[in-house]
Amino acid sequence: NINPAVAEQFSLSSDAKGVLIERPGEVGTRLGLASGDILRAVQGTDVTTTKEAKAAFHKLRGRVSMIVQRGDQRIIMRFRL
């Protein structure tokens, strides 16, 4: 979750929403995620907490779509599982 302390530590705007990716891990890296990315949505559903992100990932099957904020860019990532 992005709180004021996290926003300051990662130089994010105070109104940043989503789930901050600190360490994407092996699978996240293969999917194109990077440290400092903000996960905004999974399968078209906004995620604002780690709990929401985990629940969304547990439901994934087949084609997957994620929206990620990287700096000033909003990136749509699509892939198959």
Coordinates of C-alpha atoms in Angstrom, one line a residue:
N1 CA 0.0 0.0 0.0
I2 CA 1.2 3.5 -0.7
N3 CA 1.2 5.6 2.4
P4 CA 2.9 9.0 2.9
A5 CA 6.1 7.4 4.1
V6 CA 6.3 5.1 1.1
A7 CA 5.5 7.9 -1.3
E8 CA 8.4 10.0 0.2
Q9 CA 10.8 7.1 0.2
F10 CA 10.2 6.3 -3.5
S11 CA 9.7 10.0 -4.6
L12 CA 6.1 9.4 -5.5
S13 CA 3.3 12.0 -5.6
S14 CA 1.4 12.2 -2.4
D15 CA -1.8 11.1 -4.2
A16 CA -0.2 8.0 -5.8
K17 CA -2.6 5.0 -5.8
G18 CA -2.0 1.4 -6.3
V19 CA 0.5 -1.2 -5.0
L20 CA 4.2 -0.4 -5.1
I21 CA 6.4 -3.2 -6.5
E22 CA 9.5 -3.2 -4.3
R23 CA 11.0 -6.5 -5.4
P24 CA 9.3 -8.1 -8.4
G25 CA 10.9 -11.5 -8.0
E26 CA 11.7 -13.9 -10.7
V27 CA 8.2 -14.2 -12.1
G28 CA 7.5 -10.5 -11.9
T29 CA 10.8 -9.7 -13.6
R30 CA 9.9 -12.1 -16.5
L31 CA 6.6 -10.4 -16.8
G32 CA 8.3 -7.0 -17.2
L33 CA 7.7 -5.6 -13.7
A34 CA 10.5 -3.5 -12.1
S35 CA 11.3 -2.2 -8.7
G36 CA 9.4 1.1 -8.2
D37 CA 6.5 0.2 -10.5
I38 CA 3.0 0.9 -9.2
L39 CA 0.5 -1.8 -10.0
R40 CA -2.7 0.1 -10.8
A41 CA -5.1 -2.6 -12.1
V42 CA -5.4 -6.3 -12.8
Q43 CA -7.9 -7.6 -15.4
G44 CA -9.5 -4.2 -15.5
T45 CA -10.0 -4.0 -11.7
D46 CA -8.3 -1.3 -9.8
V47 CA -6.0 -2.5 -7.0
T48 CA -5.1 -0.2 -4.1
T49 CA -3.9 -2.6 -1.5
T50 CA -1.7 -5.6 -1.4
K51 CA -4.6 -7.8 -0.3
E52 CA -6.6 -6.7 -3.4
A53 CA -3.6 -7.4 -5.6
K54 CA -3.1 -10.9 -4.2
A55 CA -6.8 -11.7 -4.6
A56 CA -6.7 -10.6 -8.2
F57 CA -3.5 -12.7 -9.0
H58 CA -5.0 -15.8 -7.4
K59 CA -7.9 -15.6 -9.9
L60 CA -5.7 -15.3 -13.0
R61 CA -6.2 -17.7 -15.8
G62 CA -5.4 -17.6 -19.6
R63 CA -4.9 -14.1 -20.9
V64 CA -3.9 -11.5 -18.3
S65 CA -3.9 -7.7 -18.5
M66 CA -2.3 -5.3 -15.9
I67 CA -1.9 -1.6 -15.8
V68 CA 1.4 -0.4 -14.3
Q69 CA 2.6 3.1 -13.6
R70 CA 6.3 3.5 -14.2
G71 CA 7.4 7.1 -13.5
D72 CA 5.1 9.3 -15.7
Q73 CA 4.2 6.4 -18.0
R74 CA 1.1 4.2 -17.7
I75 CA 1.9 0.8 -19.2
I76 CA -0.6 -1.9 -20.2
M77 CA 1.0 -5.3 -19.9
R78 CA -0.7 -8.3 -21.6
F79 CA 0.4 -11.9 -21.5
R80 CA -0.8 -15.5 -21.3
L81 CA -0.3 -17.8 -18.3

